[in-house]
């Protein structure tokens, strides 16, 4: 009787063990929006594909911060100039009859 332990085939030794928290690409398509800030933030989501799940939170918070900043910037930008009142010969009056 041979007491030698048989060796495992080389392929079985090289297979990585299953890790449920390991990186797994989601392959979610991201359609460009045309807004550079938004596209950059959405592109950052791809970084989560290469991280373990415990690293996703940092990426998601960074993306959320970038999107929030892009929305906030919309409120800061000046809008189109307000058109001037059309000049008239007769003075303008408010509903009570007082001149404006």
Short mmCIF file of N, CA and C in Angstrom, two decimals:
data_model
loop_
_atom_site.label_atom_id
_atom_site.label_comp_id
_atom_site.label_asym_id
_atom_site.label_seq_id
_atom_site.Cartn_x
_atom_site.Cartn_y
_atom_site.Cartn_z
N UNK A 1 0.84 -1.17 0.00
CA UNK A 1 0.00 0.00 0.00
C UNK A 1 0.88 1.23 0.00
N UNK A 2 0.50 2.21 -0.81
CA UNK A 2 1.29 3.43 -0.95
C UNK A 2 0.65 4.52 -0.10
N UNK A 3 1.39 5.10 0.86
CA UNK A 3 0.87 6.14 1.74
C UNK A 3 1.10 7.55 1.19
N UNK A 4 1.57 7.68 0.00
CA UNK A 4 1.85 9.00 -0.58
C UNK A 4 0.53 9.71 -0.89
N UNK A 5 0.51 11.01 -0.64
CA UNK A 5 -0.67 11.83 -0.93
C UNK A 5 -0.58 12.27 -2.38
N UNK A 6 -1.63 12.04 -3.15
CA UNK A 6 -1.56 12.45 -4.56
C UNK A 6 -1.53 13.97 -4.66
N UNK A 7 -0.77 14.45 -5.62
CA UNK A 7 -0.66 15.88 -5.84
C UNK A 7 -1.89 16.37 -6.61
N UNK A 8 -2.30 17.60 -6.29
CA UNK A 8 -3.41 18.19 -7.03
C UNK A 8 -2.92 18.63 -8.40
N UNK A 9 -3.77 18.58 -9.38
CA UNK A 9 -3.37 19.06 -10.70
C UNK A 9 -3.05 20.55 -10.62
N UNK A 10 -2.10 21.04 -11.42
CA UNK A 10 -1.69 22.45 -11.35
C UNK A 10 -2.83 23.44 -11.55
N UNK A 11 -3.79 23.15 -12.41
CA UNK A 11 -4.89 24.07 -12.66
C UNK A 11 -5.74 24.29 -11.41
N UNK A 12 -5.93 23.26 -10.62
CA UNK A 12 -6.74 23.37 -9.42
C UNK A 12 -6.05 24.25 -8.38
N UNK A 13 -4.74 24.26 -8.34
CA UNK A 13 -4.01 25.08 -7.38
C UNK A 13 -4.06 26.57 -7.76
N UNK A 14 -4.19 26.89 -9.04
CA UNK A 14 -4.15 28.26 -9.50
C UNK A 14 -5.51 28.96 -9.46
N UNK A 15 -6.59 28.22 -9.31
CA UNK A 15 -7.92 28.83 -9.28
C UNK A 15 -8.08 29.64 -8.00
N UNK A 16 -8.49 30.90 -8.12
CA UNK A 16 -8.70 31.69 -6.92
C UNK A 16 -9.93 31.21 -6.17
N UNK A 17 -9.89 31.34 -4.87
CA UNK A 17 -11.04 30.96 -4.06
C UNK A 17 -12.15 31.99 -4.27
N UNK A 18 -13.38 31.54 -4.18
CA UNK A 18 -14.51 32.45 -4.35
C UNK A 18 -14.53 33.45 -3.19
N UNK A 19 -14.62 34.72 -3.54
CA UNK A 19 -14.66 35.78 -2.54
C UNK A 19 -15.89 36.65 -2.83
N UNK A 20 -16.96 36.50 -2.02
CA UNK A 20 -18.17 37.27 -2.30
C UNK A 20 -17.98 38.78 -2.18
N UNK A 21 -16.95 39.23 -1.46
CA UNK A 21 -16.69 40.67 -1.33
C UNK A 21 -15.66 41.14 -2.34
N UNK A 22 -15.24 40.25 -3.21
CA UNK A 22 -14.23 40.61 -4.21
C UNK A 22 -14.80 41.49 -5.31
N UNK A 23 -13.92 42.12 -6.08
CA UNK A 23 -14.38 42.99 -7.17
C UNK A 23 -15.19 42.22 -8.21
N UNK A 24 -16.25 42.80 -8.65
CA UNK A 24 -17.09 42.22 -9.70
C UNK A 24 -17.67 43.36 -10.53
N UNK A 25 -17.20 43.52 -11.77
CA UNK A 25 -17.72 44.62 -12.61
C UNK A 25 -19.22 44.52 -12.80
N UNK A 26 -19.90 45.64 -12.69
CA UNK A 26 -21.35 45.67 -12.90
C UNK A 26 -21.69 45.86 -14.37
N UNK A 27 -20.75 46.44 -15.13
CA UNK A 27 -20.94 46.68 -16.56
C UNK A 27 -22.22 47.46 -16.84
N UNK A 28 -22.50 48.45 -16.02
CA UNK A 28 -23.67 49.30 -16.24
C UNK A 28 -23.29 50.35 -17.27
N UNK A 29 -24.03 50.44 -18.37
CA UNK A 29 -23.68 51.45 -19.38
C UNK A 29 -23.94 52.86 -18.86
N UNK A 30 -23.04 53.77 -19.20
CA UNK A 30 -23.17 55.17 -18.81
C UNK A 30 -23.23 56.00 -20.08
N UNK A 31 -24.35 56.63 -20.31
CA UNK A 31 -24.55 57.45 -21.50
C UNK A 31 -24.04 58.86 -21.23
N UNK A 32 -23.17 59.39 -22.09
CA UNK A 32 -22.66 60.75 -21.89
C UNK A 32 -23.81 61.75 -21.87
N UNK A 33 -23.70 62.73 -20.99
CA UNK A 33 -24.75 63.74 -20.84
C UNK A 33 -24.43 65.02 -21.61
N UNK A 34 -23.15 65.23 -21.91
CA UNK A 34 -22.74 66.47 -22.57
C UNK A 34 -22.26 67.51 -21.58
N UNK A 35 -22.50 67.29 -20.30
CA UNK A 35 -22.00 68.18 -19.25
C UNK A 35 -20.73 67.55 -18.70
N UNK A 36 -19.60 68.23 -18.89
CA UNK A 36 -18.30 67.65 -18.53
C UNK A 36 -18.23 67.22 -17.06
N UNK A 37 -18.77 68.06 -16.14
CA UNK A 37 -18.70 67.73 -14.72
C UNK A 37 -19.50 66.47 -14.41
N UNK A 38 -20.67 66.35 -15.00
CA UNK A 38 -21.53 65.20 -14.76
C UNK A 38 -20.92 63.95 -15.37
N UNK A 39 -20.41 64.05 -16.60
CA UNK A 39 -19.80 62.90 -17.25
C UNK A 39 -18.58 62.41 -16.48
N UNK A 40 -17.80 63.33 -15.93
CA UNK A 40 -16.62 62.94 -15.13
C UNK A 40 -17.06 62.20 -13.87
N UNK A 41 -18.10 62.70 -13.22
CA UNK A 41 -18.59 62.05 -12.00
C UNK A 41 -19.13 60.66 -12.31
N UNK A 42 -19.91 60.54 -13.38
CA UNK A 42 -20.45 59.24 -13.75
C UNK A 42 -19.36 58.28 -14.20
N UNK A 43 -18.33 58.80 -14.85
CA UNK A 43 -17.20 57.97 -15.25
C UNK A 43 -16.48 57.39 -14.05
N UNK A 44 -16.49 58.12 -12.95
CA UNK A 44 -15.85 57.65 -11.71
C UNK A 44 -16.53 56.40 -11.17
N UNK A 45 -17.79 56.17 -11.52
CA UNK A 45 -18.48 54.96 -11.07
C UNK A 45 -17.76 53.70 -11.54
N UNK A 46 -17.07 53.77 -12.68
CA UNK A 46 -16.33 52.62 -13.18
C UNK A 46 -15.22 52.19 -12.24
N UNK A 47 -14.74 53.10 -11.39
CA UNK A 47 -13.69 52.74 -10.43
C UNK A 47 -14.17 51.71 -9.43
N UNK A 48 -15.46 51.69 -9.16
CA UNK A 48 -16.00 50.72 -8.20
C UNK A 48 -15.93 49.30 -8.74
N UNK A 49 -15.85 49.14 -10.07
CA UNK A 49 -15.78 47.81 -10.66
C UNK A 49 -14.52 47.06 -10.25
N UNK A 50 -13.49 47.77 -9.86
CA UNK A 50 -12.21 47.14 -9.55
C UNK A 50 -11.93 47.09 -8.06
N UNK A 51 -12.92 47.46 -7.26
CA UNK A 51 -12.75 47.48 -5.81
C UNK A 51 -13.62 46.43 -5.15
N UNK A 52 -13.19 46.00 -3.99
CA UNK A 52 -14.04 45.13 -3.17
C UNK A 52 -15.23 45.97 -2.70
N UNK A 53 -16.29 45.32 -2.29
CA UNK A 53 -17.51 46.05 -1.93
C UNK A 53 -17.29 47.04 -0.81
N UNK A 54 -16.34 46.78 0.08
CA UNK A 54 -16.11 47.73 1.16
C UNK A 54 -15.46 49.02 0.66
N UNK A 55 -14.99 49.06 -0.58
CA UNK A 55 -14.43 50.27 -1.16
C UNK A 55 -15.42 51.05 -2.00
N UNK A 56 -16.60 50.50 -2.23
CA UNK A 56 -17.60 51.16 -3.07
C UNK A 56 -18.13 52.44 -2.44
N UNK A 57 -18.29 52.45 -1.14
CA UNK A 57 -18.88 53.61 -0.47
C UNK A 57 -18.11 54.89 -0.76
N UNK A 58 -16.79 54.82 -0.72
CA UNK A 58 -15.98 56.01 -0.98
C UNK A 58 -16.21 56.53 -2.40
N UNK A 59 -16.30 55.61 -3.36
CA UNK A 59 -16.54 56.01 -4.76
C UNK A 59 -17.93 56.63 -4.89
N UNK A 60 -18.94 55.98 -4.31
CA UNK A 60 -20.31 56.49 -4.42
C UNK A 60 -20.44 57.87 -3.77
N UNK A 61 -19.80 58.06 -2.62
CA UNK A 61 -19.86 59.37 -1.96
C UNK A 61 -19.16 60.43 -2.80
N UNK A 62 -18.06 60.07 -3.44
CA UNK A 62 -17.34 61.01 -4.29
C UNK A 62 -18.19 61.40 -5.50
N UNK A 63 -18.85 60.41 -6.12
CA UNK A 63 -19.73 60.68 -7.27
C UNK A 63 -20.90 61.55 -6.83
N UNK A 64 -21.50 61.24 -5.70
CA UNK A 64 -22.63 62.02 -5.20
C UNK A 64 -22.20 63.46 -4.95
N UNK A 65 -21.03 63.67 -4.37
CA UNK A 65 -20.52 65.01 -4.11
C UNK A 65 -20.32 65.77 -5.43
N UNK A 66 -19.77 65.08 -6.43
CA UNK A 66 -19.55 65.72 -7.74
C UNK A 66 -20.85 66.11 -8.41
N UNK A 67 -21.85 65.24 -8.35
CA UNK A 67 -23.14 65.55 -8.96
C UNK A 67 -23.84 66.68 -8.21
N UNK A 68 -23.75 66.67 -6.88
CA UNK A 68 -24.35 67.73 -6.08
C UNK A 68 -23.68 69.07 -6.39
N UNK A 69 -22.35 69.07 -6.54
CA UNK A 69 -21.63 70.30 -6.88
C UNK A 69 -22.04 70.82 -8.25
N UNK A 70 -22.24 69.91 -9.20
CA UNK A 70 -22.66 70.32 -10.55
C UNK A 70 -24.05 70.95 -10.52
N UNK A 71 -24.94 70.39 -9.71
CA UNK A 71 -26.28 70.98 -9.58
C UNK A 71 -26.24 72.32 -8.88
N UNK A 72 -25.42 72.42 -7.84
CA UNK A 72 -25.29 73.68 -7.12
C UNK A 72 -24.74 74.77 -8.03
N UNK A 73 -23.82 74.40 -8.91
CA UNK A 73 -23.23 75.38 -9.83
C UNK A 73 -24.27 75.95 -10.78
N UNK A 74 -25.31 75.19 -11.06
CA UNK A 74 -26.38 75.70 -11.93
C UNK A 74 -27.10 76.88 -11.29
N UNK A 75 -27.21 76.87 -9.96
CA UNK A 75 -27.87 77.96 -9.26
C UNK A 75 -27.01 79.21 -9.20
N UNK A 76 -25.70 79.05 -9.31
CA UNK A 76 -24.77 80.16 -9.18
C UNK A 76 -24.60 80.90 -10.50
N UNK A 77 -24.72 80.20 -11.61
CA UNK A 77 -24.51 80.82 -12.91
C UNK A 77 -25.56 81.88 -13.17
N UNK A 78 -25.14 83.03 -13.71
CA UNK A 78 -26.14 84.06 -14.02
C UNK A 78 -27.00 83.62 -15.20
N UNK A 79 -28.22 83.98 -15.12
CA UNK A 79 -29.14 83.67 -16.21
C UNK A 79 -29.05 84.73 -17.30
N UNK A 80 -29.90 84.65 -18.28
CA UNK A 80 -29.89 85.65 -19.35
C UNK A 80 -30.29 87.01 -18.79
N UNK A 81 -29.81 88.06 -19.39
CA UNK A 81 -30.17 89.39 -18.89
C UNK A 81 -31.66 89.64 -19.03
N UNK A 82 -32.18 90.37 -18.07
CA UNK A 82 -33.60 90.71 -18.08
C UNK A 82 -33.80 91.81 -19.12
N UNK A 83 -34.75 91.65 -20.02
CA UNK A 83 -34.95 92.69 -21.04
C UNK A 83 -35.41 93.99 -20.39
N UNK A 84 -34.94 95.07 -20.93
CA UNK A 84 -35.34 96.40 -20.43
C UNK A 84 -36.78 96.67 -20.85
N UNK A 85 -37.42 97.53 -20.07
CA UNK A 85 -38.78 97.92 -20.44
C UNK A 85 -38.76 98.66 -21.75
N UNK A 86 -39.73 98.39 -22.53
CA UNK A 86 -39.85 99.08 -23.81
C UNK A 86 -40.22 100.54 -23.54
N UNK A 87 -39.46 101.48 -24.09
CA UNK A 87 -39.78 102.89 -23.82
C UNK A 87 -41.12 103.27 -24.46
N UNK A 88 -41.86 104.03 -23.73
CA UNK A 88 -43.16 104.51 -24.24
C UNK A 88 -43.24 106.02 -24.05
N UNK A 89 -44.16 106.62 -24.74
CA UNK A 89 -44.35 108.06 -24.62
C UNK A 89 -45.16 108.38 -23.38
N UNK A 90 -46.18 107.58 -23.10
CA UNK A 90 -47.01 107.83 -21.93
C UNK A 90 -46.38 107.13 -20.73
N UNK A 91 -46.39 107.77 -19.59
CA UNK A 91 -45.80 107.15 -18.41
C UNK A 91 -46.58 105.89 -18.00
N UNK A 92 -45.85 104.90 -17.52
CA UNK A 92 -46.46 103.66 -17.07
C UNK A 92 -47.01 103.86 -15.66
N UNK A 93 -48.13 103.22 -15.39
CA UNK A 93 -48.77 103.35 -14.07
C UNK A 93 -49.06 101.95 -13.54
N UNK A 94 -49.01 101.83 -12.20
CA UNK A 94 -49.36 100.56 -11.58
C UNK A 94 -50.89 100.46 -11.51
N UNK A 95 -51.45 99.33 -11.06
CA UNK A 95 -52.91 99.18 -11.03
C UNK A 95 -53.63 100.25 -10.20
N UNK A 96 -52.95 100.84 -9.23
CA UNK A 96 -53.64 101.88 -8.43
C UNK A 96 -53.59 103.25 -9.11
N UNK A 97 -52.88 103.39 -10.23
CA UNK A 97 -52.81 104.64 -10.97
C UNK A 97 -51.58 105.46 -10.68
N UNK A 98 -50.73 104.98 -9.76
CA UNK A 98 -49.49 105.74 -9.46
C UNK A 98 -48.46 105.50 -10.55
N UNK A 99 -47.64 106.51 -10.86
CA UNK A 99 -46.60 106.33 -11.87
C UNK A 99 -45.55 105.31 -11.41
N UNK A 100 -45.02 104.58 -12.36
CA UNK A 100 -43.95 103.60 -12.04
C UNK A 100 -42.61 104.24 -12.06
#
